[in-house]
Amino acid sequence: MMAGNECGQNKSETGIVLGFVEEVELWQLRSSQFPSKVGGKPAWLSQSDLPGGSELECEKCHLPTAFLLQVYAPILGQDRSFHRTIFVFCCKTPSCYSRNDSRCFKVFRSQLARKNDFYPYDPPPDEDPKESDALKSGIKLCGLCGCIGPKTCSRCHAVNYCSKEHQTIDWKAGHKNECAGKEPSCSDHLNTFIFPEFALVTEAEELPAEDEKPCNTPEEEKQSLELHASDDGSAMEEKELQDMAMHETKDSKVFQKFKQRTASEPEQVLRYCRMGSPLWVSSEHIPKDKDIPKCSCGARRLFELQVMPQLLNYLHVDSPGDSIDWGTLLVYTCEDSCDHGNKYSPEFLWKQDIGGDGTV
């Protein structure tokens, strides 16, 4: 669980919570357990007023997005946010992933008071509740992606879908034979649309002393570049050379800081610090206040969490040519965590890619 309060200033700890993937028993990832998790199907918090249709479409290819992860982040002392989860979805079309373009991502916030329509007042027991995955609200979910499924297979009437596209994918993946009774139902086993499923486990970040080692100074970086240009016999103008030196110096220092900060915990896939500061991968494409839209309630949106590039290693998305990729994904949420009842509130995501030739 992430504590969705402001970051602390403890000197031995940074106030940042790190997330790591871990395999657990599947029952631990169900809605009733209030999980933080990666992949699989969403473990919806509110079981009514689910987002769907155009709300979950990629803004580039207009196909349904896939569930990427969710983070359980209640706000201590705020009753309306006693249960609170942030959901992130992403497009599965590799060609939609262009540099510093976040239009293929969707983010939603759901929150509930301790006394609500869906869950007991007391915490869930730490054992398998032996319950089905169906929502108690009766809303039908897509058999492929786990989002709201208003469409039903016209032949068997046993499986629901969110869209024609997902019905077609599932039909080709095996539902054609299941529907005809030639094979037992095993859609989840054949489901290659969803990402591999893991729990997100957390620990507080602590900085080792070596993280304080200084990078090269801007002057040292500039001198190095000047020497390189001189060796090549370049006739580059001095001002152009200085501008390039300063830009490359700034970007390399930011990326070097990113690498140093993550070196002690290289497997981290998430960093959480509500109202804190992100860890940038580049000096380019850093948002200004005006770039972060306000919440529909009028409050500012502030940084809450970031998804790290290391998560890509667990998603099995490498492909020749275009590929699902990011440097880091920054999620900004309503400062007041405003109350919309059982509805899911859209939030804001900023995608930043690695500048220059940097690699993680």
CSV table of C-alpha atoms in Angstrom, one decimal:
chain,number,residue,atom,x,y,z
A,1,MET,CA,0.0,0.0,0.0
A,2,MET,CA,1.2,3.5,-0.8
A,3,ALA,CA,0.4,6.2,1.8
A,4,GLY,CA,-1.0,9.0,-0.3
A,5,ASN,CA,0.2,11.9,1.9
A,6,GLU,CA,2.9,14.4,1.3
A,7,CYS,CA,6.4,13.1,1.3
A,8,GLY,CA,8.4,13.2,4.5
A,9,GLN,CA,11.8,14.9,5.0
A,10,ASN,CA,13.5,12.1,7.0
A,11,LYS,CA,17.2,12.3,6.3
A,12,SER,CA,17.8,8.6,6.3
A,13,GLU,CA,14.9,8.0,3.9
A,14,THR,CA,13.8,10.2,1.0
A,15,GLY,CA,10.1,10.0,1.7
A,16,ILE,CA,9.8,8.1,-1.7
A,17,VAL,CA,8.2,4.7,-1.8
A,18,LEU,CA,9.7,2.3,-4.4
A,19,GLY,CA,7.6,-0.3,-6.2
A,20,PHE,CA,8.9,-3.8,-7.4
A,21,VAL,CA,7.1,-6.6,-9.2
A,22,GLU,CA,6.6,-9.9,-7.4
A,23,GLU,CA,4.7,-13.1,-8.2
A,24,VAL,CA,1.9,-13.9,-5.7
A,25,GLU,CA,-1.1,-16.1,-5.5
A,26,LEU,CA,-3.9,-14.8,-7.8
A,27,TRP,CA,-6.4,-14.3,-5.1
A,28,GLN,CA,-4.2,-11.7,-3.5
A,29,LEU,CA,-4.7,-9.5,-6.7
A,30,ARG,CA,-8.6,-9.4,-6.5
A,31,SER,CA,-10.5,-6.3,-5.8
A,32,SER,CA,-11.4,-7.4,-2.3
A,33,GLN,CA,-7.8,-7.4,-1.3
A,34,PHE,CA,-7.2,-3.8,-2.4
A,35,PRO,CA,-4.1,-4.7,-4.4
A,36,SER,CA,-1.4,-2.7,-6.1
A,37,LYS,CA,-0.5,-4.6,-9.2
A,38,VAL,CA,0.8,-4.7,-12.8
A,39,GLY,CA,-0.9,-6.4,-15.7
A,40,GLY,CA,-3.7,-8.9,-15.9
A,41,LYS,CA,-7.1,-7.4,-15.7
A,42,PRO,CA,-8.1,-4.4,-13.6
A,43,ALA,CA,-9.0,-5.1,-10.0
A,44,TRP,CA,-11.7,-2.4,-10.0
A,45,LEU,CA,-12.2,-0.5,-6.7
A,46,SER,CA,-15.6,1.1,-7.2
A,47,GLN,CA,-17.8,-1.6,-8.8
A,48,SER,CA,-20.1,0.9,-10.5
A,49,ASP,CA,-19.7,3.7,-13.0
A,50,LEU,CA,-16.7,2.1,-14.6
A,51,PRO,CA,-14.9,3.9,-17.4
A,52,GLY,CA,-15.4,2.5,-20.8
A,53,GLY,CA,-15.9,3.2,-24.5
A,54,SER,CA,-14.2,6.4,-25.7
A,55,GLU,CA,-12.9,7.1,-22.2
A,56,LEU,CA,-10.5,4.1,-22.6
A,57,GLU,CA,-9.6,4.6,-26.2
A,58,CYS,CA,-6.1,5.5,-27.4
A,59,GLU,CA,-6.3,9.1,-28.8
A,60,LYS,CA,-4.1,8.2,-31.7
A,61,CYS,CA,-5.4,4.9,-33.1
A,62,HIS,CA,-8.8,5.0,-31.3
A,63,LEU,CA,-8.5,1.3,-30.2
A,64,PRO,CA,-9.2,0.2,-26.7
A,65,THR,CA,-6.2,0.6,-24.3
A,66,ALA,CA,-4.9,-2.2,-22.1
A,67,PHE,CA,-4.7,-2.2,-18.3
A,68,LEU,CA,-1.1,-1.4,-17.3
A,69,LEU,CA,-1.1,-1.1,-13.5
A,70,GLN,CA,-2.9,0.1,-10.5
A,71,VAL,CA,-1.6,1.6,-7.2
A,72,TYR,CA,-3.6,1.5,-4.0
A,73,ALA,CA,-2.9,4.9,-2.4
A,74,PRO,CA,-5.4,5.9,0.4
A,75,ILE,CA,-5.0,9.3,1.9
A,76,LEU,CA,-4.6,9.1,5.7
A,77,GLY,CA,-7.1,11.2,7.6
A,78,GLN,CA,-9.4,11.8,4.6
A,79,ASP,CA,-12.5,9.6,5.0
A,80,ARG,CA,-13.6,9.9,1.4
A,81,SER,CA,-10.3,8.5,0.4
A,82,PHE,CA,-10.1,5.7,2.9
A,83,HIS,CA,-9.8,3.4,-0.1
A,84,ARG,CA,-8.2,5.0,-3.1
A,85,THR,CA,-6.6,3.5,-6.3
A,86,ILE,CA,-4.9,5.0,-9.3
A,87,PHE,CA,-5.4,3.0,-12.6
A,88,VAL,CA,-3.1,3.4,-15.7
A,89,PHE,CA,-4.0,2.1,-19.1
A,90,CYS,CA,-1.9,2.1,-22.3
A,91,CYS,CA,-2.3,1.4,-26.0
A,92,LYS,CA,-0.9,-1.9,-27.4
A,93,THR,CA,-0.2,-0.5,-30.8
A,94,PRO,CA,3.6,0.1,-31.0
A,95,SER,CA,3.3,2.7,-33.7
A,96,CYS,CA,1.4,5.0,-31.4
A,97,TYR,CA,4.4,5.4,-29.2
A,98,SER,CA,6.1,8.6,-30.5
A,99,ARG,CA,8.6,10.7,-28.6
A,100,ASN,CA,7.3,12.5,-25.6
A,101,ASP,CA,3.7,11.9,-26.7
A,102,SER,CA,1.3,10.8,-23.9
A,103,ARG,CA,-1.9,10.4,-26.0
A,104,CYS,CA,-1.8,6.6,-25.9
A,105,PHE,CA,-2.2,6.5,-22.1
A,106,LYS,CA,-5.2,6.9,-19.8
A,107,VAL,CA,-5.3,7.4,-16.0
A,108,PHE,CA,-8.3,7.2,-13.6
A,109,ARG,CA,-8.7,7.7,-9.9
A,110,SER,CA,-11.3,5.8,-7.8
A,111,GLN,CA,-11.9,6.3,-4.1
A,112,LEU,CA,-14.4,5.2,-1.5
A,113,ALA,CA,-15.1,5.9,2.1
A,114,ARG,CA,-14.5,3.1,4.7
A,115,LYS,CA,-18.3,2.6,4.8
A,116,ASN,CA,-19.3,2.0,1.2
A,117,ASP,CA,-21.5,0.0,-1.1
A,118,PHE,CA,-19.0,-2.7,-2.1
A,119,TYR,CA,-16.7,-3.8,0.7
A,120,PRO,CA,-16.9,-4.7,4.4
A,121,TYR,CA,-16.0,-2.1,7.0
A,122,ASP,CA,-13.2,-4.3,8.4
A,123,PRO,CA,-10.0,-5.2,6.5
A,124,PRO,CA,-10.1,-8.4,4.4
A,125,PRO,CA,-8.7,-11.6,6.0
A,126,ASP,CA,-5.3,-12.7,4.8
A,127,GLU,CA,-6.5,-15.8,3.1
A,128,ASP,CA,-8.2,-16.9,-0.1
A,129,PRO,CA,-11.9,-15.8,0.1
A,130,LYS,CA,-12.9,-18.4,-2.5
A,131,GLU,CA,-15.0,-15.9,-4.4
A,132,SER,CA,-15.6,-15.3,-8.0
A,133,ASP,CA,-14.1,-12.5,-10.0
A,134,ALA,CA,-17.5,-11.1,-11.0
A,135,LEU,CA,-18.4,-7.7,-9.7
A,136,LYS,CA,-21.0,-7.6,-7.0
A,137,SER,CA,-22.7,-4.7,-8.8
A,138,GLY,CA,-23.6,-7.1,-11.6
A,139,ILE,CA,-21.7,-5.1,-14.3
A,140,LYS,CA,-20.4,-7.5,-17.0
A,141,LEU,CA,-16.8,-7.3,-17.9
A,142,CYS,CA,-14.9,-7.9,-21.2
A,143,GLY,CA,-13.6,-11.4,-21.3
A,144,LEU,CA,-10.4,-10.2,-23.0
A,145,CYS,CA,-9.4,-7.1,-21.1
A,146,GLY,CA,-11.5,-6.9,-17.9
A,147,CYS,CA,-13.1,-3.5,-18.7
A,148,ILE,CA,-16.8,-2.9,-18.9
A,149,GLY,CA,-18.3,-5.2,-21.4
A,150,PRO,CA,-21.7,-4.1,-22.8
A,151,LYS,CA,-21.5,-6.4,-25.9
A,152,THR,CA,-22.3,-10.2,-25.7
A,153,CYS,CA,-21.2,-13.0,-27.9
A,154,SER,CA,-24.3,-13.5,-30.1
A,155,ARG,CA,-23.8,-17.3,-30.3
A,156,CYS,CA,-23.1,-18.5,-26.8
A,157,HIS,CA,-24.2,-15.4,-24.8
A,158,ALA,CA,-21.7,-16.5,-22.2
A,159,VAL,CA,-18.9,-14.0,-22.8
A,160,ASN,CA,-19.0,-10.2,-22.8
A,161,TYR,CA,-16.8,-7.7,-24.6
A,162,CYS,CA,-16.0,-4.0,-24.5
A,163,SER,CA,-15.7,-3.6,-28.2
A,164,LYS,CA,-15.8,-5.4,-31.6
A,165,GLU,CA,-12.0,-5.3,-31.7
A,166,HIS,CA,-11.7,-7.3,-28.5
A,167,GLN,CA,-14.4,-9.8,-29.6
A,168,THR,CA,-12.4,-10.4,-32.8
A,169,ILE,CA,-9.1,-10.9,-30.9
A,170,ASP,CA,-10.7,-13.3,-28.5
A,171,TRP,CA,-12.6,-15.2,-31.3
A,172,LYS,CA,-9.3,-15.8,-33.1
A,173,ALA,CA,-7.5,-16.7,-29.9
A,174,GLY,CA,-9.8,-19.6,-29.1
A,175,HIS,CA,-13.3,-18.5,-28.3
A,176,LYS,CA,-14.4,-19.7,-31.8
A,177,ASN,CA,-13.8,-23.3,-30.6
A,178,GLU,CA,-15.1,-22.7,-27.1
A,179,CYS,CA,-18.3,-21.1,-28.4
A,180,ALA,CA,-18.9,-24.2,-30.6
A,181,GLY,CA,-18.3,-26.5,-27.6
A,182,LYS,CA,-15.2,-28.0,-29.2
A,183,GLU,CA,-12.9,-26.9,-26.3
A,184,PRO,CA,-13.5,-26.1,-22.6
A,185,SER,CA,-13.4,-22.4,-21.8
A,186,CYS,CA,-9.8,-21.3,-21.2
A,187,SER,CA,-9.8,-17.7,-22.5
A,188,ASP,CA,-7.5,-16.4,-19.8
A,189,HIS,CA,-4.9,-19.1,-20.6
A,190,LEU,CA,-4.9,-18.0,-24.3
A,191,ASN,CA,-5.1,-14.3,-23.6
A,192,THR,CA,-2.1,-12.6,-25.1
A,193,PHE,CA,-3.7,-9.1,-25.0
A,194,ILE,CA,-3.2,-8.5,-21.3
A,195,PHE,CA,0.2,-7.9,-19.8
A,196,PRO,CA,1.8,-10.5,-17.5
A,197,GLU,CA,0.4,-10.1,-14.0
A,198,PHE,CA,2.4,-9.3,-10.9
A,199,ALA,CA,1.9,-7.7,-7.5
A,200,LEU,CA,3.5,-4.4,-6.8
A,201,VAL,CA,5.4,-4.6,-3.5
A,202,THR,CA,6.9,-1.6,-1.8
A,203,GLU,CA,9.8,-0.4,0.3
A,204,ALA,CA,11.1,3.0,1.4
A,205,GLU,CA,13.9,4.5,-0.7
A,206,GLU,CA,17.2,5.1,1.1
A,207,LEU,CA,20.1,6.8,-0.5
A,208,PRO,CA,23.6,5.3,-0.1
A,209,ALA,CA,26.4,7.8,0.3
A,210,GLU,CA,27.8,7.1,-3.2
A,211,ASP,CA,24.7,8.7,-4.7
A,212,GLU,CA,26.2,12.1,-3.7
A,213,LYS,CA,29.2,11.8,-6.1
A,214,PRO,CA,29.3,14.9,-8.3
A,215,CYS,CA,29.0,14.8,-12.0
A,216,ASN,CA,31.4,16.6,-14.3
A,217,THR,CA,31.0,20.4,-14.2
A,218,PRO,CA,29.5,22.2,-17.1
A,219,GLU,CA,32.9,23.7,-17.8
A,220,GLU,CA,34.5,20.3,-17.9
A,221,GLU,CA,31.8,19.0,-20.3
A,222,LYS,CA,32.2,22.1,-22.5
A,223,GLN,CA,36.0,21.7,-22.7
A,224,SER,CA,35.7,18.1,-23.7
A,225,LEU,CA,33.3,19.0,-26.5
A,226,GLU,CA,35.6,21.8,-27.7
A,227,LEU,CA,38.6,19.4,-27.8
A,228,HIS,CA,36.5,16.9,-29.8
A,229,ALA,CA,35.4,19.6,-32.3
A,230,SER,CA,39.0,20.8,-32.7
A,231,ASP,CA,40.3,17.3,-33.4
A,232,ASP,CA,37.7,16.9,-36.2
A,233,GLY,CA,38.7,20.2,-37.8
A,234,SER,CA,35.2,21.5,-37.3
A,235,ALA,CA,34.5,25.0,-38.3
A,236,MET,CA,31.5,25.3,-36.0
A,237,GLU,CA,30.7,28.8,-34.8
A,238,GLU,CA,31.7,29.4,-31.1
A,239,LYS,CA,28.2,30.4,-30.0
A,240,GLU,CA,26.7,27.3,-31.7
A,241,LEU,CA,29.4,25.2,-30.0
A,242,GLN,CA,28.6,26.7,-26.6
A,243,ASP,CA,24.9,26.2,-27.0
A,244,MET,CA,25.4,22.5,-27.9
A,245,ALA,CA,27.8,22.0,-25.1
A,246,MET,CA,25.5,23.5,-22.5
A,247,HIS,CA,22.5,21.5,-23.8
A,248,GLU,CA,24.3,18.2,-23.9
A,249,THR,CA,25.9,18.9,-20.5
A,250,LYS,CA,22.5,19.7,-18.9
A,251,ASP,CA,20.8,16.6,-20.5
A,252,SER,CA,23.7,14.3,-19.6
A,253,LYS,CA,23.7,15.5,-16.0
A,254,VAL,CA,20.0,14.9,-15.6
A,255,PHE,CA,20.3,11.4,-17.0
A,256,GLN,CA,23.4,10.7,-14.9
A,257,LYS,CA,21.5,11.8,-11.8
A,258,PHE,CA,18.7,9.4,-12.9
A,259,LYS,CA,21.1,6.5,-13.2
A,260,GLN,CA,22.9,7.3,-9.9
A,261,ARG,CA,19.6,7.6,-8.0
A,262,THR,CA,18.3,4.2,-9.3
A,263,ALA,CA,21.6,2.3,-9.2
A,264,SER,CA,21.1,1.0,-5.6
A,265,GLU,CA,17.6,-0.4,-6.5
A,266,PRO,CA,17.9,-1.1,-10.3
A,267,GLU,CA,14.7,-3.3,-10.4
A,268,GLN,CA,12.4,-0.5,-9.2
A,269,VAL,CA,9.4,-0.1,-11.6
A,270,LEU,CA,7.6,2.6,-9.7
A,271,ARG,CA,8.3,5.7,-7.5
A,272,TYR,CA,5.6,7.1,-5.3
A,273,CYS,CA,5.6,10.4,-3.5
A,274,ARG,CA,2.3,12.4,-3.6
A,275,MET,CA,3.0,16.1,-3.9
A,276,GLY,CA,6.7,15.3,-4.2
A,277,SER,CA,9.1,15.8,-7.2
A,278,PRO,CA,9.7,13.4,-10.1
A,279,LEU,CA,13.0,11.9,-11.1
A,280,TRP,CA,13.5,13.1,-14.6
A,281,VAL,CA,15.3,11.1,-17.3
A,282,SER,CA,16.0,14.1,-19.5
A,283,SER,CA,16.3,17.9,-19.3
A,284,GLU,CA,13.9,18.0,-22.3
A,285,HIS,CA,10.1,18.0,-22.1
A,286,ILE,CA,9.8,18.9,-18.5
A,287,PRO,CA,6.2,20.3,-17.9
A,288,LYS,CA,5.5,23.8,-16.6
A,289,ASP,CA,2.6,24.4,-14.4
A,290,LYS,CA,0.5,25.5,-17.4
A,291,ASP,CA,1.1,22.2,-19.1
A,292,ILE,CA,-0.7,20.3,-16.3
A,293,PRO,CA,-4.5,20.8,-16.7
A,294,LYS,CA,-6.5,21.4,-13.6
A,295,CYS,CA,-8.9,18.9,-12.2
A,296,SER,CA,-12.6,19.2,-13.2
A,297,CYS,CA,-13.2,20.5,-9.7
A,298,GLY,CA,-10.9,23.4,-10.3
A,299,ALA,CA,-8.0,22.2,-8.1
A,300,ARG,CA,-4.5,21.9,-9.3
A,301,ARG,CA,-3.1,18.5,-10.3
A,302,LEU,CA,0.1,17.6,-8.5
A,303,PHE,CA,2.7,14.9,-9.0
A,304,GLU,CA,1.8,11.6,-7.3
A,305,LEU,CA,3.8,8.7,-8.9
A,306,GLN,CA,6.0,7.8,-11.8
A,307,VAL,CA,6.3,4.5,-13.8
A,308,MET,CA,9.9,3.6,-14.5
A,309,PRO,CA,11.4,2.2,-17.7
A,310,GLN,CA,12.4,-1.0,-15.9
A,311,LEU,CA,8.8,-2.1,-16.0
A,312,LEU,CA,9.1,-2.7,-19.7
A,313,ASN,CA,11.4,-5.7,-19.0
A,314,TYR,CA,8.5,-7.5,-17.4
A,315,LEU,CA,5.8,-6.7,-20.1
A,316,HIS,CA,7.3,-8.7,-23.0
A,317,VAL,CA,6.7,-5.9,-25.5
A,318,ASP,CA,10.1,-5.8,-27.3
A,319,SER,CA,9.6,-6.0,-31.1
A,320,PRO,CA,11.6,-5.1,-34.2
A,321,GLY,CA,10.8,-1.6,-35.5
A,322,ASP,CA,8.2,0.3,-33.4
A,323,SER,CA,7.8,-0.9,-29.8
A,324,ILE,CA,5.9,0.1,-26.7
A,325,ASP,CA,8.4,2.3,-24.9
A,326,TRP,CA,8.9,5.2,-22.5
A,327,GLY,CA,11.6,6.9,-20.5
A,328,THR,CA,9.3,7.6,-17.5
A,329,LEU,CA,5.5,8.1,-17.1
A,330,LEU,CA,4.5,10.8,-14.6
A,331,VAL,CA,1.0,10.7,-13.1
A,332,TYR,CA,-0.5,14.0,-11.8
A,333,THR,CA,-3.7,13.8,-9.6
A,334,CYS,CA,-6.2,16.2,-8.1
A,335,GLU,CA,-4.6,18.1,-5.1
A,336,ASP,CA,-7.8,17.8,-3.1
A,337,SER,CA,-8.5,14.2,-4.3
A,338,CYS,CA,-12.1,15.5,-4.9
A,339,ASP,CA,-15.1,13.4,-4.4
A,340,HIS,CA,-17.1,12.0,-7.3
A,341,GLY,CA,-18.9,9.3,-5.4
A,342,ASN,CA,-18.5,5.9,-7.1
A,343,LYS,CA,-17.4,7.4,-10.4
A,344,TYR,CA,-13.9,7.1,-11.8
A,345,SER,CA,-12.2,10.5,-12.2
A,346,PRO,CA,-9.8,11.0,-15.1
A,347,GLU,CA,-6.4,12.2,-14.2
A,348,PHE,CA,-3.3,13.4,-16.1
A,349,LEU,CA,-0.2,11.5,-17.4
A,350,TRP,CA,3.0,13.1,-18.8
A,351,LYS,CA,5.3,10.9,-20.9
A,352,GLN,CA,9.0,11.8,-20.9
A,353,ASP,CA,11.5,10.0,-23.1
A,354,ILE,CA,15.2,9.7,-22.7
A,355,GLY,CA,17.1,12.5,-24.5
A,356,GLY,CA,20.0,12.0,-26.9
A,357,ASP,CA,21.5,8.6,-27.0
A,358,GLY,CA,20.9,7.8,-23.4
A,359,THR,CA,20.0,4.2,-22.3
A,360,VAL,CA,18.9,2.8,-19.0
